[in-house]
Amino acid sequence: MSRARKRYADAWSAIVDLLAANGVDTCFGLPGDDLELLRAFDSAGLDLVPCRDQRNAMYMATGYALQSGRLAVCVLGKGPAVTHAATGLLEARESGAPVLVLGAGAPERRRGSGGFQELDQVAVTAPLVRWAHRVGHPDRVVPATVTALTRAMGPPSGPVYLEIPDDVRTAEVVVSGPAPTLPETLPLEPTSVRSGPALAALRAGRRPVVLVGGGMRHRNDEGVVERLAERLGAALFTTASGRGAVDESHPLFCGVAGLYAAAPARELWSSCDLVVSLAGRLEETVVDGGTPWPPVTVVQVNIDPGGLSAEFSGPRVLGDARHAVLGWTRDLEEDREAEHTDAAEKWANRIAVARKAMSLDVEGELMRAAALPGIRIPELLAALDATAGERHVLVQENGLQDMWSYCFPFHVGGGSIVPSEQTPLGFGAAAAVGVKLAAPGHEVTAFIGDGAFLAARADIAVTAPTHGGVLYVVLCNGGYGWLDAQRARLGLDAERYPFTRPGAPPPVVDGSDIHYRVLRDKSALTDEVAAARRFCAQGGTAVLMVPVAPDDIPPCISDAEVVPQ
């Protein structure tokens, strides 16, 4: 019996058919000259968010993937389009975002001839992705696409690059029989652990800390991490990228670890006797910023071998952190010897005292801000929280002053999308568009600096009419606050090295779909934010420019002595 054959006029039609069959409905990018791709999108009913800058397209796709937990697709041209997108590829890799990057490529017959935009793009992208591949023949289009989808979703998840050269792109693709399907993921059931060094360390801990990384995003259904923390009596922290993975209103939650931890939280770290790291990388801002970690046992769990640090003593577990949490919790709940009642009660009291101290610090900071001229960032964050709906996401950058939003409890609750430790400029500004498309029922606020806003300004303007709904809160210091702080620390001349021009908002963003305000009046702050939220609820894009003072620096950053006092 002959197998059914399906013919596609070109490679893009075959690829888009596979994307649609696997639930993809939205793509981001800036295609090259091969606009047949857009025709394939139209035929399959897929939406393309057109961008002006390939970096921003990658950031949007990454934001979409992180918020939704599903595959995102980014389309590029060739040559400089690929190198321009490299920063976004790096960010997607470090964030573990499942992004399929579809790139054009010079035809085989022109390879080595100095053809138009010819570049060894696989060599360029390979260090930045989980898999990079150039399709060499029309027969390989469908298998290569299925492989790319499989590798992007993982585990571990991350970006992949698939190049379709011009001669393959324009050729007919014939598929015999049904297309290969993506692998089925078997559900994991909690199993008994009973023994092993990791479980023994958990049983022995008297003053434990649970540290949740970005790999637990979309893996904490039913609050399994909080349940483990309760069973251990552990202080609950996240890395910056892990924020949003746990319930921040939980009585054990103490904020972001390391550089972004408040002073009372650092005191907890100084006296803990066990750290349980779940699906996170123990990178520099987590372990070196602020108070150094004490020499304690560190239990690490990660499904990615590259995410297991060799810098700490203690058990390292290679596997799904959710599966480990479920198994450990089951065994600990059956183990009455692990109660340690007196020690647990003392540690619980210390956690409660630290949380109370952090809340009082926020109250004190708001009182101090009220007495100062101009809008201070704690006041701005308080207005954002006061006007936010039940479902909201804060998308962040990593500049000197927008780091206020990392400092619990100045921003409380809701979801959170942040850049990885690579902290590329403009990530949050562009990623917010992808986040909104992934979560249309949520309020999405981008809390960013003016340098980041300018990096994404063109794409914010072009997406506003059809993909709006994002509130941009832009802290205006006229440039790069972190660099200016380091300039001041070294006593360098501000006129010769003008990294900032304090209080100078970027140029106005025009358009009937954009609500634009410069905020200077404290008394009108909450009303202005509420009005902007209402505009966004109708599908518009709102931009609130807030001039900020150079000395408006988060206490945790000042305490860490990384900026001048």
Coordinates of C-alpha atoms in Angstrom, one line a residue:
M1 CA 0.0 0.0 0.0
S2 CA 1.4 3.4 -1.0
R3 CA 1.8 6.0 1.8
A4 CA -0.1 9.3 1.5
R5 CA 2.0 12.1 0.1
K6 CA 1.6 15.8 0.9
R7 CA 3.2 18.5 -1.2
Y8 CA 4.2 22.0 -0.1
A9 CA 5.1 24.7 -2.5
D10 CA 8.1 25.8 -0.4
A11 CA 9.9 25.1 2.9
W12 CA 8.1 27.9 4.8
S13 CA 4.7 26.3 4.0
A14 CA 5.9 23.0 5.4
I15 CA 7.4 24.5 8.5
V16 CA 4.4 26.8 9.3
D17 CA 2.1 23.8 8.9
L18 CA 4.1 21.9 11.6
L19 CA 4.1 25.0 13.9
A20 CA 0.3 25.3 13.7
A21 CA -0.1 21.5 14.2
N22 CA 1.9 21.9 17.5
G23 CA -0.1 24.8 18.9
V24 CA 2.0 27.8 17.8
D25 CA -0.2 30.8 17.0
T26 CA 2.0 33.8 17.4
C27 CA 5.5 34.5 16.0
F28 CA 7.8 37.5 16.4
G29 CA 10.5 38.8 14.1
L30 CA 11.8 40.8 11.2
P31 CA 12.0 38.5 8.1
G32 CA 14.5 39.1 5.3
D33 CA 13.5 39.4 1.6
D34 CA 11.7 36.0 1.7
L35 CA 8.2 37.3 2.4
E36 CA 6.8 34.0 1.3
L37 CA 6.9 33.2 5.0
L38 CA 4.2 35.8 5.6
R39 CA 2.0 34.2 3.0
A40 CA 2.4 30.9 4.8
F41 CA 1.5 32.6 8.1
D42 CA -1.7 34.0 6.6
S43 CA -2.7 30.6 5.1
A44 CA -2.2 28.9 8.5
G45 CA -3.8 31.7 10.5
L46 CA -0.7 32.5 12.5
D47 CA 0.0 36.0 13.7
L48 CA 3.4 37.7 13.2
V49 CA 4.4 40.5 15.5
P50 CA 6.6 42.6 13.1
C51 CA 9.6 44.2 14.7
R52 CA 12.1 46.9 13.8
D53 CA 15.0 45.4 15.6
Q54 CA 16.0 41.7 15.7
R55 CA 17.1 42.0 19.4
N56 CA 13.7 43.2 20.4
A57 CA 12.1 40.4 18.4
M58 CA 14.2 37.9 20.4
Y59 CA 13.3 39.6 23.7
M60 CA 9.6 39.5 22.8
A61 CA 9.8 35.8 22.0
T62 CA 11.7 35.1 25.2
G63 CA 9.1 37.1 27.3
Y64 CA 6.3 35.1 25.6
A65 CA 8.1 31.8 26.3
L66 CA 8.9 32.6 30.0
Q67 CA 5.4 33.8 30.8
S68 CA 3.5 31.0 28.9
G69 CA 5.9 28.0 29.3
R70 CA 5.2 27.3 25.7
L71 CA 7.3 27.4 22.6
A72 CA 7.9 30.9 21.0
V73 CA 9.1 31.4 17.5
C74 CA 11.3 34.2 16.1
V75 CA 12.0 34.7 12.4
L76 CA 15.1 36.5 11.1
G77 CA 16.9 37.3 7.9
K78 CA 20.5 36.4 7.3
G79 CA 24.0 37.8 7.9
P80 CA 23.7 41.0 10.0
A81 CA 20.2 40.0 11.0
V82 CA 21.5 37.0 12.8
T83 CA 24.5 38.8 14.5
H84 CA 22.1 41.6 15.6
A85 CA 19.9 39.0 17.2
A86 CA 22.8 37.3 19.0
T87 CA 22.3 39.3 22.3
G88 CA 18.7 38.0 22.4
L89 CA 19.9 34.5 21.7
L90 CA 22.2 34.8 24.6
E91 CA 19.4 36.0 26.9
A92 CA 17.1 33.2 25.8
R93 CA 19.8 30.6 26.5
E94 CA 20.6 32.0 30.0
S95 CA 16.8 32.2 30.8
G96 CA 16.1 28.7 29.5
A97 CA 13.4 30.0 27.3
P98 CA 12.1 27.6 24.6
V99 CA 12.5 29.7 21.5
L100 CA 12.7 28.4 17.9
V101 CA 14.7 30.8 15.7
L102 CA 14.1 30.5 12.0
G103 CA 16.8 32.1 9.9
A104 CA 17.3 32.6 6.2
G105 CA 20.6 31.6 4.6
A106 CA 22.7 32.0 1.5
P107 CA 22.2 29.2 -1.0
E108 CA 24.7 26.4 -1.2
R109 CA 25.9 27.3 -4.6
R110 CA 27.0 30.8 -3.3
R111 CA 28.8 29.5 -0.2
G112 CA 32.4 30.8 -0.1
S113 CA 31.8 33.2 -3.0
G114 CA 31.3 36.3 -0.9
G115 CA 27.6 36.3 -1.7
F116 CA 25.1 38.8 -0.4
Q117 CA 24.9 38.6 3.4
E118 CA 26.7 35.3 3.3
L119 CA 27.8 34.2 6.8
D120 CA 28.5 30.9 8.6
Q121 CA 25.5 31.5 10.8
V122 CA 25.5 28.1 12.4
A123 CA 29.0 28.8 13.7
V124 CA 27.9 32.2 15.0
T125 CA 24.8 30.9 16.8
A126 CA 26.0 27.5 18.0
P127 CA 27.6 28.8 21.3
L128 CA 24.4 30.7 22.1
V129 CA 21.8 28.0 21.6
R130 CA 21.0 24.4 22.5
W131 CA 21.2 23.3 18.9
A132 CA 22.1 25.1 15.6
H133 CA 21.5 23.4 12.2
R134 CA 21.5 24.4 8.5
V135 CA 19.0 22.4 6.5
G136 CA 20.8 21.1 3.4
H137 CA 18.0 19.5 1.4
P138 CA 14.2 19.8 1.0
D139 CA 13.7 16.3 2.3
R140 CA 15.3 17.3 5.6
V141 CA 13.0 20.3 6.2
V142 CA 10.3 18.4 8.2
P143 CA 12.6 16.1 10.2
A144 CA 14.9 19.0 11.1
T145 CA 11.9 21.2 12.2
V146 CA 10.6 18.4 14.4
T147 CA 14.0 18.0 15.9
A148 CA 14.3 21.7 16.6
L149 CA 10.9 21.8 18.3
T150 CA 11.9 18.8 20.5
R151 CA 15.2 20.3 21.5
A152 CA 13.7 23.7 22.2
M153 CA 11.2 22.3 24.6
G154 CA 13.7 20.0 26.3
P155 CA 14.3 19.3 29.1
P156 CA 16.2 21.4 29.5
S157 CA 14.5 24.0 27.5
G158 CA 16.3 26.7 25.6
P159 CA 16.6 28.4 22.2
V160 CA 17.5 26.5 19.0
Y161 CA 18.5 27.9 15.6
L162 CA 17.3 26.5 12.3
E163 CA 18.6 27.9 9.1
I164 CA 16.7 27.5 5.8
P165 CA 19.0 28.4 2.9
D166 CA 17.4 30.2 -0.1
D167 CA 17.7 27.2 -2.4
V168 CA 16.0 24.9 0.1
R169 CA 13.5 27.6 1.0
T170 CA 12.1 27.9 -2.5
A171 CA 12.1 24.1 -3.3
E172 CA 9.0 21.9 -3.2
V173 CA 8.8 19.8 0.0
V174 CA 7.2 16.4 -0.3
V175 CA 6.2 14.6 2.9
S176 CA 5.4 10.9 2.6
G177 CA 3.0 9.7 5.3
P178 CA 2.2 11.6 8.5
A179 CA 4.7 14.0 9.9
P180 CA 6.7 12.9 12.9
T181 CA 5.2 14.0 16.2
L182 CA 6.8 15.6 19.2
P183 CA 7.7 13.2 22.0
E184 CA 5.1 12.4 24.7
T185 CA 6.0 13.6 28.2
L186 CA 5.1 11.0 30.8
P187 CA 3.7 12.5 34.0
L188 CA 5.9 12.1 37.1
E189 CA 4.4 10.7 40.2
P190 CA 5.9 11.4 43.6
T191 CA 8.0 8.4 44.7
S192 CA 9.6 7.6 48.0
V193 CA 13.2 8.6 48.4
R194 CA 13.9 7.1 51.8
S195 CA 17.6 7.3 51.7
G196 CA 20.5 9.2 50.1
P197 CA 22.7 12.1 51.0
A198 CA 20.2 14.8 49.9
L199 CA 17.4 13.5 52.0
A200 CA 19.8 13.0 54.9
A201 CA 20.9 16.7 54.7
L202 CA 17.3 17.8 54.7
R203 CA 16.5 15.7 57.8
A204 CA 19.6 17.1 59.6
G205 CA 18.9 20.8 58.9
R206 CA 17.8 23.0 61.8
R207 CA 17.9 26.4 60.1
P208 CA 17.2 25.7 56.5
V209 CA 16.8 28.0 53.5
V210 CA 15.0 27.0 50.3
L211 CA 16.2 28.9 47.3
V212 CA 13.9 28.7 44.2
G213 CA 15.4 29.3 40.7
G214 CA 13.9 30.2 37.4
G215 CA 13.6 26.5 36.4
M216 CA 10.7 26.2 38.8
R217 CA 8.6 28.6 36.7
H218 CA 5.5 26.6 35.6
R219 CA 6.7 23.7 37.8
N220 CA 5.1 24.8 41.2
D221 CA 1.6 23.7 40.6
E222 CA -0.4 23.3 43.8
G223 CA 2.3 25.1 45.8
V224 CA 4.6 22.0 46.2
V225 CA 7.6 24.2 46.9
E226 CA 5.8 26.1 49.7
R227 CA 4.6 22.8 51.1
L228 CA 8.3 21.6 51.3
A229 CA 9.3 24.8 52.9
E230 CA 6.6 24.4 55.5
R231 CA 7.6 20.9 56.2
L232 CA 11.3 21.9 56.7
G233 CA 10.4 25.2 58.5
A234 CA 12.6 26.9 55.9
A235 CA 13.0 30.5 55.0
L236 CA 11.8 30.8 51.4
F237 CA 13.9 32.8 48.9
T238 CA 14.1 33.0 45.1
T239 CA 16.8 34.0 42.7
A240 CA 15.9 37.1 40.6
S241 CA 14.8 34.9 37.7
G242 CA 12.9 32.6 40.1
R243 CA 10.6 35.4 41.3
G244 CA 7.0 34.7 40.5
A245 CA 7.5 30.9 40.9
V246 CA 6.2 31.0 44.5
D247 CA 3.5 32.8 46.5
E248 CA 5.1 36.0 47.8
S249 CA 2.4 36.4 50.3
H250 CA 3.4 33.2 52.0
P251 CA 4.6 33.7 55.7
L252 CA 7.9 32.0 55.0
F253 CA 8.8 34.1 51.9
C254 CA 11.7 36.5 52.5
G255 CA 12.5 37.9 49.0
V256 CA 15.3 37.7 46.5
A257 CA 18.6 36.2 47.7
G258 CA 22.1 37.7 47.4
L259 CA 22.6 41.2 46.1
Y260 CA 18.9 42.0 46.3
A261 CA 18.2 40.8 49.8
A262 CA 17.2 43.3 52.5
A263 CA 19.4 43.5 55.6
P264 CA 17.1 41.4 57.9
A265 CA 17.0 38.7 55.2
R266 CA 20.8 38.7 55.0
E267 CA 20.9 38.1 58.7
L268 CA 18.9 34.9 58.1
W269 CA 21.4 33.8 55.5
S270 CA 24.3 34.4 57.9
S271 CA 22.9 32.0 60.4
C272 CA 21.4 29.2 58.3
D273 CA 22.8 25.7 58.3
L274 CA 21.4 24.4 55.1
V275 CA 20.6 25.7 51.6
V276 CA 18.3 23.8 49.3
S277 CA 18.6 25.2 45.7
L278 CA 15.8 24.2 43.4
A279 CA 16.2 24.5 39.6
G280 CA 18.5 27.6 39.7
R281 CA 22.0 28.5 38.9
L282 CA 24.1 29.7 41.8
E283 CA 25.5 32.7 39.9
E284 CA 27.4 35.7 41.2
T285 CA 24.6 38.0 42.3
V286 CA 23.0 35.1 44.3
V287 CA 26.1 34.0 46.2
D288 CA 28.5 36.9 46.2
G289 CA 26.3 40.0 46.4
G290 CA 25.6 41.3 49.9
T291 CA 26.3 38.9 52.8
P292 CA 28.5 36.0 51.8
W293 CA 27.1 32.5 52.3
P294 CA 28.2 30.7 55.4
P295 CA 30.1 27.4 54.9
V296 CA 27.0 25.2 55.0
T297 CA 25.8 22.2 53.1
V298 CA 24.1 23.1 49.8
V299 CA 21.7 20.6 48.3
Q300 CA 21.3 21.4 44.6
V301 CA 18.7 20.0 42.2
N302 CA 18.7 20.7 38.5
I303 CA 17.6 18.9 35.4
D304 CA 20.4 20.6 33.4
P305 CA 23.9 19.3 34.4
G306 CA 25.2 22.7 33.5
G307 CA 23.1 24.2 36.2
L308 CA 24.8 22.3 39.0
S309 CA 27.6 24.3 40.5
A310 CA 30.8 22.6 41.6
E311 CA 31.7 25.5 44.0
F312 CA 29.8 24.2 47.0
S313 CA 30.0 21.2 49.2
G314 CA 26.8 19.1 49.5
P315 CA 24.7 16.7 47.5
R316 CA 23.9 17.5 43.9
V317 CA 20.9 15.9 42.3
L318 CA 20.5 15.6 38.5
G319 CA 16.7 15.5 37.8
D320 CA 13.4 17.3 37.8
A321 CA 13.2 19.6 40.8
R322 CA 9.5 19.2 41.1
H323 CA 9.8 15.5 41.2
A324 CA 12.5 15.8 44.0
V325 CA 10.3 18.2 46.0
L326 CA 7.3 15.8 45.8
G327 CA 9.3 12.8 46.9
W328 CA 11.2 14.6 49.7
T329 CA 8.0 16.1 51.1
R330 CA 6.2 12.8 51.1
D331 CA 9.1 11.1 53.1
L332 CA 9.5 14.0 55.5
E333 CA 5.8 14.1 56.3
E334 CA 6.1 10.4 57.2
D335 CA 9.3 10.9 59.2
R336 CA 8.3 12.1 62.7
E337 CA 12.0 12.1 63.8
A338 CA 12.6 15.1 61.5
E339 CA 10.4 17.4 63.5
H340 CA 13.2 19.1 65.6
T341 CA 10.3 21.0 67.4
D342 CA 12.4 23.4 69.5
A343 CA 14.9 24.3 66.8
A344 CA 12.1 24.6 64.2
E345 CA 10.2 27.0 66.5
K346 CA 13.2 29.2 67.1
W347 CA 14.0 29.4 63.4
A348 CA 10.3 30.1 62.5
N349 CA 10.4 33.0 65.0
R350 CA 13.6 34.4 63.4
I351 CA 11.9 34.3 60.0
A352 CA 8.8 36.1 61.3
V353 CA 11.0 38.7 63.0
A354 CA 13.0 39.3 59.7
R355 CA 9.8 39.7 57.7
K356 CA 8.4 42.2 60.2
A357 CA 11.6 44.1 60.1
M358 CA 11.5 44.3 56.3
S359 CA 7.9 45.6 56.4
L360 CA 8.9 48.3 58.9
D361 CA 11.9 49.2 56.7
V362 CA 9.4 49.8 53.8
E363 CA 7.2 52.0 56.0
G364 CA 10.2 54.0 57.1
E365 CA 11.4 54.4 53.5
L366 CA 8.0 55.6 52.4
M367 CA 8.0 58.2 55.2
R368 CA 11.4 59.4 54.3
A369 CA 10.4 59.6 50.6
A370 CA 7.3 61.7 51.5
A371 CA 9.5 64.4 52.9
L372 CA 11.7 64.6 49.9
P373 CA 11.0 66.7 46.7
G374 CA 9.9 64.9 43.5
I375 CA 8.6 61.4 43.1
R376 CA 10.7 58.8 44.8
I377 CA 10.8 55.2 43.4
P378 CA 9.4 53.5 46.6
E379 CA 6.4 55.8 46.2
L380 CA 6.0 54.9 42.6
L381 CA 6.1 51.1 43.4
A382 CA 3.5 51.7 46.1
A383 CA 1.3 53.4 43.6
L384 CA 1.7 50.5 41.1
D385 CA 0.8 48.0 43.8
A386 CA -2.2 50.0 45.0
T387 CA -3.7 50.3 41.5
A388 CA -2.9 46.7 40.3
G389 CA -5.6 44.2 39.6
E390 CA -5.7 40.7 40.9
R391 CA -3.8 39.3 37.9
H392 CA -0.7 41.3 37.0
V393 CA 2.9 40.8 35.9
L394 CA 5.8 43.1 36.4
V395 CA 8.5 42.9 33.7
Q396 CA 11.8 44.3 34.8
E397 CA 15.2 45.5 33.7
N398 CA 18.4 45.5 35.8
G399 CA 19.5 49.1 36.0
L400 CA 20.7 50.8 39.1
Q401 CA 17.3 52.4 40.0
D402 CA 14.8 50.0 38.5
M403 CA 16.5 47.4 40.8
W404 CA 14.2 48.8 43.5
S405 CA 11.6 46.4 42.1
Y406 CA 13.8 43.5 43.0
C407 CA 13.8 44.5 46.7
F408 CA 11.1 42.7 48.5
P409 CA 8.7 43.8 50.0
F410 CA 8.8 47.1 48.0
H411 CA 7.0 45.2 45.2
V412 CA 4.7 42.5 46.4
G413 CA 2.8 39.8 44.6
G414 CA 1.8 39.1 41.0
G415 CA 4.1 37.5 38.4
S416 CA 7.5 38.7 37.5
I417 CA 9.7 38.4 34.4
V418 CA 13.3 39.5 34.7
P419 CA 16.4 39.3 32.6
S420 CA 19.0 36.6 33.4
E421 CA 22.4 37.3 34.9
Q422 CA 23.4 38.6 31.4
T423 CA 21.1 41.6 32.0
P424 CA 20.9 42.9 28.4
L425 CA 19.8 46.5 28.0
G426 CA 16.2 46.7 26.7
F427 CA 15.1 43.2 27.6
G428 CA 12.2 44.1 29.8
A429 CA 11.0 46.9 27.6
A430 CA 10.6 44.6 24.6
A431 CA 9.8 41.4 26.5
A432 CA 6.7 43.0 27.9
V433 CA 5.0 42.8 24.5
G434 CA 5.6 39.0 24.4
V435 CA 4.4 38.7 28.0
K436 CA 1.2 40.5 27.3
L437 CA 0.5 38.3 24.3
A438 CA 1.1 35.2 26.4
A439 CA -1.1 36.5 29.2
P440 CA -3.8 38.7 27.6
G441 CA -5.9 38.6 30.8
H442 CA -3.2 40.0 33.0
E443 CA -2.1 43.6 33.5
V444 CA 1.5 43.9 32.3
T445 CA 3.8 46.6 33.6
A446 CA 7.3 47.2 32.3
F447 CA 9.4 48.8 35.0
I448 CA 12.4 50.1 33.1
G449 CA 15.0 52.8 32.8
D450 CA 15.1 55.4 30.0
G451 CA 18.1 53.8 28.3
A452 CA 16.1 50.5 28.0
F453 CA 13.1 52.4 26.8
L454 CA 15.1 54.1 24.0
A455 CA 16.5 50.7 22.9
A456 CA 13.0 49.4 22.4
R457 CA 11.2 52.6 21.5
A458 CA 10.7 51.9 17.8
D459 CA 9.2 48.5 18.5
I460 CA 7.0 49.8 21.3
A461 CA 5.6 52.4 18.8
V462 CA 5.1 49.9 16.0
T463 CA 3.4 47.2 18.1
A464 CA 1.1 49.6 20.0
P465 CA -1.8 49.8 17.5
T466 CA -2.3 46.0 17.3
H467 CA -0.4 44.5 20.2
G468 CA -0.9 47.0 23.0
G469 CA -2.0 46.8 26.6
V470 CA 1.4 47.3 28.2
L471 CA 2.0 50.0 30.8
Y472 CA 5.6 51.4 30.6
V473 CA 6.9 53.1 33.7
V474 CA 10.2 54.7 32.7
L475 CA 12.7 56.0 35.3
C476 CA 14.4 58.9 33.7
N477 CA 17.9 59.7 34.8
G478 CA 19.0 60.6 31.3
G479 CA 21.2 57.6 30.6
Y480 CA 23.0 54.8 32.6
G481 CA 22.8 55.2 36.3
W482 CA 25.0 52.3 37.2
L483 CA 27.9 53.6 35.0
D484 CA 27.4 57.1 36.5
A485 CA 27.6 55.6 40.0
Q486 CA 30.9 53.9 39.2
R487 CA 32.2 57.1 37.6
A488 CA 31.4 58.9 40.8
R489 CA 33.1 56.2 42.9
L490 CA 36.3 56.7 40.9
G491 CA 36.1 60.5 41.0
L492 CA 36.0 60.9 37.2
D493 CA 34.8 64.1 35.6
A494 CA 31.0 64.1 35.0
E495 CA 31.2 66.6 32.1
R496 CA 33.8 64.5 30.3
Y497 CA 31.9 61.3 30.9
P498 CA 28.2 62.2 30.8
F499 CA 26.6 58.9 31.4
T500 CA 23.4 60.6 32.7
R501 CA 21.5 63.8 32.3
P502 CA 19.2 63.6 35.4
G503 CA 15.5 64.3 34.9
A504 CA 15.6 64.5 31.1
P505 CA 12.7 62.4 29.7
P506 CA 13.3 60.7 26.3
P507 CA 11.4 62.0 23.3
V508 CA 7.6 61.8 23.2
V509 CA 6.1 58.7 21.7
D510 CA 3.4 59.8 19.3
G511 CA 0.2 58.0 18.3
S512 CA -3.5 57.8 19.3
D513 CA -2.8 54.3 20.7
I514 CA -0.3 55.7 23.2
H515 CA -1.1 57.5 26.4
Y516 CA 2.0 59.6 27.3
R517 CA 2.6 61.5 30.6
V518 CA 5.6 62.9 32.5
L519 CA 5.0 62.5 36.2
R520 CA 6.3 65.1 38.6
D521 CA 3.5 65.7 41.1
K522 CA 3.4 63.4 44.2
S523 CA -0.2 64.2 44.9
A524 CA -1.4 63.1 41.5
L525 CA 0.8 60.0 41.3
T526 CA -1.8 57.3 42.1
D527 CA -4.5 58.9 40.0
E528 CA -2.1 59.1 37.0
V529 CA -1.1 55.5 37.3
A530 CA -4.8 54.4 37.6
A531 CA -5.7 56.4 34.5
A532 CA -2.8 54.7 32.6
R533 CA -4.0 51.3 33.7
R534 CA -7.5 52.1 32.4
F535 CA -6.1 53.1 29.0
C536 CA -4.2 49.8 28.8
A537 CA -7.3 47.9 29.8
Q538 CA -8.8 49.2 26.5
G539 CA -5.9 47.8 24.5
G540 CA -3.8 50.9 24.4
T541 CA -0.1 51.4 25.4
A542 CA 0.7 53.8 28.2
V543 CA 4.1 55.4 28.8
L544 CA 4.7 57.2 32.1
M545 CA 8.0 59.1 32.3
V546 CA 9.2 59.7 35.9
P547 CA 12.3 61.9 36.4
V548 CA 14.3 60.3 39.3
A549 CA 17.1 61.6 41.6
P550 CA 20.6 60.2 41.2
D551 CA 20.6 59.3 44.9
D552 CA 17.4 57.2 44.7
I553 CA 19.2 53.9 45.1
P554 CA 17.8 50.7 46.7
P555 CA 19.1 50.1 50.2
C556 CA 20.2 46.6 49.4
I557 CA 22.5 47.9 46.7
S558 CA 23.9 50.6 48.9
D559 CA 24.4 48.1 51.7
A560 CA 26.4 45.9 49.4
E561 CA 28.8 48.8 48.9
V562 CA 28.8 48.4 45.1
V563 CA 28.0 52.1 44.6
P564 CA 29.4 55.1 46.4
Q565 CA 27.9 56.2 49.7

